[in-house]
Short mmCIF file of C-alpha atoms in Angstrom, two decimals:
data_model
loop_
_atom_site.label_atom_id
_atom_site.label_comp_id
_atom_site.label_asym_id
_atom_site.label_seq_id
_atom_site.Cartn_x
_atom_site.Cartn_y
_atom_site.Cartn_z
CA MET A 1 75.69 202.27 6.09
CA ASN A 2 74.38 204.87 8.60
CA ARG A 3 75.97 202.92 11.43
CA ARG A 4 79.37 203.06 9.71
CA ILE A 5 79.09 206.86 9.23
CA VAL A 6 78.09 207.38 12.86
CA LEU A 7 80.98 205.21 14.11
CA THR A 8 83.50 206.99 11.85
CA LEU A 9 82.24 210.41 12.89
CA GLY A 10 82.29 209.40 16.56
CA ALA A 11 85.86 208.12 16.30
CA GLY A 12 86.91 211.35 14.61
CA LEU A 13 85.36 213.45 17.38
CA LEU A 14 87.00 211.29 20.03
CA LEU A 15 90.43 211.75 18.42
CA ALA A 16 89.87 215.49 18.08
CA ALA A 17 89.14 215.69 21.80
CA CYS A 18 92.49 214.06 22.51
CA THR A 19 94.47 216.64 20.55
CA PRO A 20 96.60 218.71 22.93
CA THR A 21 95.82 222.41 23.04
CA ALA A 22 98.15 225.25 23.91
CA ALA A 23 98.06 225.88 27.65
CA ILE A 24 96.91 229.35 28.60
CA GLN A 25 99.17 230.85 31.23
CA VAL A 26 97.37 232.58 34.08
CA GLY A 27 98.74 235.35 36.29
CA SER A 28 98.41 235.64 40.07
CA ASP A 29 95.18 237.62 39.55
CA GLY A 30 93.60 234.68 37.72
CA GLN A 31 93.61 236.55 34.40
CA PRO A 32 95.29 235.14 31.29
CA LEU A 33 98.80 236.50 30.76
CA PRO A 34 99.25 238.45 27.53
CA GLN A 35 100.72 236.58 24.60
CA VAL A 36 103.33 238.14 22.33
CA TYR A 37 101.62 239.43 19.19
CA ARG A 38 103.97 238.87 16.26
CA ILE A 39 103.35 241.14 13.31
CA LYS A 40 103.99 239.22 10.12
CA PRO A 41 105.73 240.90 7.19
CA GLY A 42 103.19 242.04 4.63
CA SER A 43 100.35 242.50 7.14
CA GLU A 44 100.90 246.26 7.56
CA GLY A 45 97.87 247.26 5.50
CA GLU A 46 95.61 244.76 7.22
CA ILE A 47 96.62 246.00 10.67
CA SER A 48 96.34 249.68 9.72
CA PHE A 49 92.90 249.36 8.16
CA ARG A 50 91.62 247.13 10.98
CA LEU A 51 92.54 249.91 13.41
CA LEU A 52 91.06 252.64 11.18
CA ASP A 53 87.80 250.69 10.80
CA SER A 54 87.62 250.19 14.56
CA VAL A 55 88.31 253.86 15.30
CA ASN A 56 85.64 254.89 12.81
CA SER A 57 83.12 252.46 14.32
CA LEU A 58 83.74 254.00 17.74
CA ARG A 59 83.42 257.50 16.27
CA ARG A 60 80.18 256.63 14.43
CA ALA A 61 78.71 255.29 17.68
CA GLN A 62 79.36 258.75 19.18
CA GLY A 63 77.97 260.62 16.16
CA GLN A 64 81.42 261.75 14.94
CA GLN A 65 82.72 261.88 11.38
CA PRO A 66 85.02 259.09 10.21
CA LEU A 67 88.75 259.68 9.91
CA VAL A 68 90.95 259.05 6.87
CA PHE A 69 94.62 258.19 6.78
CA ASN A 70 97.05 260.99 6.05
CA ALA A 71 100.46 259.96 4.68
CA ALA A 72 102.31 262.74 6.53
CA LEU A 73 100.69 261.79 9.86
CA ASN A 74 101.52 258.12 9.18
CA ALA A 75 105.16 259.14 8.61
CA ALA A 76 105.28 261.16 11.83
CA ALA A 77 103.78 258.21 13.75
CA ALA A 78 106.29 255.77 12.23
CA THR A 79 109.22 258.02 13.10
CA HIS A 80 108.08 258.35 16.68
CA SER A 81 107.37 254.62 17.15
CA ARG A 82 110.92 253.78 16.08
CA ASP A 83 112.36 256.57 18.21
CA MET A 84 110.53 255.39 21.34
CA SER A 85 112.11 251.97 20.81
CA VAL A 86 115.55 253.55 20.54
CA GLN A 87 114.91 255.48 23.76
CA ASN A 88 113.28 252.43 25.38
CA ARG A 89 110.53 254.53 26.91
CA PRO A 90 107.02 255.51 25.90
CA TRP A 91 106.78 259.26 25.93
CA HIS A 92 105.79 262.08 23.64
CA PHE A 93 109.23 263.63 23.12
CA GLY A 94 111.74 262.43 20.57
CA SER A 95 115.35 261.61 21.34
CA ASP A 96 116.22 264.98 19.75
CA GLY A 97 113.75 266.79 22.03
CA SER A 98 111.09 267.01 19.31
CA SER A 99 107.44 267.37 20.26
CA PRO A 100 104.50 265.85 18.39
CA LEU A 101 103.96 269.27 16.76
CA THR A 102 107.56 269.42 15.56
CA ARG A 103 107.33 265.89 14.11
CA VAL A 104 104.20 266.59 12.06
CA GLN A 105 105.71 269.84 10.80
CA ARG A 106 108.90 268.03 9.76
CA VAL A 107 106.94 265.63 7.55
CA GLY A 108 105.08 268.51 5.91
CA TYR A 109 101.65 268.08 7.48
CA GLN A 110 99.57 271.08 6.44
CA GLY A 111 96.73 270.55 8.91
CA ARG A 112 96.46 271.15 12.64
CA LEU A 113 97.77 268.53 15.05
CA LEU A 114 95.09 267.52 17.55
CA GLY A 115 96.59 264.68 19.52
CA GLU A 116 99.07 261.85 19.81
CA LEU A 117 98.60 258.52 21.57
CA ILE A 118 101.44 256.15 22.35
CA SER A 119 101.78 252.68 23.82
CA GLU A 120 104.47 250.15 24.69
CA THR A 121 103.03 246.64 24.68
CA PHE A 122 103.19 243.08 23.38
CA GLU A 123 99.48 243.17 22.45
CA THR A 124 97.47 243.77 19.30
CA GLU A 125 96.41 247.08 17.85
CA LEU A 126 92.80 246.40 18.91
CA VAL A 127 93.77 245.59 22.50
CA THR A 128 95.81 248.81 22.50
CA LEU A 129 92.85 250.77 21.10
CA ALA A 130 90.62 249.29 23.82
CA ALA A 131 93.11 250.41 26.48
CA TRP A 132 93.15 253.93 25.00
CA MET A 133 89.34 253.99 25.06
CA LYS A 134 89.29 253.18 28.80
CA GLN A 135 91.01 256.45 29.74
CA PRO A 136 89.12 259.75 29.35
CA ASP A 137 92.11 261.73 28.03
CA THR A 138 93.15 259.20 25.37
CA ARG A 139 89.51 258.44 24.48
CA GLY A 140 89.10 262.19 23.91
CA VAL A 141 91.84 262.13 21.25
CA ILE A 142 90.13 259.28 19.38
CA LEU A 143 86.65 260.81 19.60
CA ASP A 144 87.66 264.48 19.10
CA PRO A 145 84.87 266.01 16.96
CA ALA A 146 87.41 268.26 15.18
CA ALA A 147 89.54 265.31 14.00
CA ARG A 148 89.42 264.47 10.29
CA GLU A 149 92.71 262.66 9.68
CA LEU A 150 94.67 259.88 11.30
CA GLY A 151 98.25 258.72 11.32
CA PHE A 152 99.04 255.30 12.70
CA ALA A 153 102.25 253.27 12.84
CA TRP A 154 104.27 250.94 15.01
CA PHE A 155 107.68 249.46 15.48
CA GLN A 156 108.12 245.89 16.70
CA GLU A 157 111.38 244.90 18.34
CA GLU A 158 112.97 241.50 17.83
CA GLY A 159 111.76 240.38 21.27
CA GLY A 160 108.17 241.19 20.32
CA LYS A 161 107.63 244.50 22.11
CA ILE A 162 105.55 246.89 19.99
CA TRP A 163 105.67 250.68 20.13
CA TRP A 164 102.34 252.04 18.81
CA THR A 165 101.72 255.67 17.82
CA LEU A 166 98.42 257.21 16.72
CA VAL A 167 98.24 260.86 15.62
CA THR A 168 95.10 262.87 14.81
CA GLY A 169 94.76 266.08 12.90
CA ALA A 170 92.29 268.44 11.28
#
């Protein structure tokens, strides 16, 4: 009986080893090339709260207060993410010349705008957050001790490119 189980298990492991796996493409620098991150419909809340939890973990590690989502800041971030896609360039000014301050005022934000982070990528929200944390100026927006609220949104194009926007306020 034990012999039969061992042979069956061994055959199963042998077959599993023969299963083809997706080939990882490598760039000229030897690093894996980024894969397109497809955001599935209905996963908006999961993505948003995964980012918020990660931001708050980073803030806690630095002794800072956690942030909470603000609907107005989320709306300003969503508007800007879509607008960057329309303009096909990551920058802080809207196609109508609006600044981050103008955008948060338009959506009725009553607090004080502290910062805005943007990104054009095919990568996840956590990879984008990690990239923001590598730069002193963008890390400063995330870890700003005065920040109390967060807005976060994105727009994904049909080809997979994602335009991320994060806004902080107090």
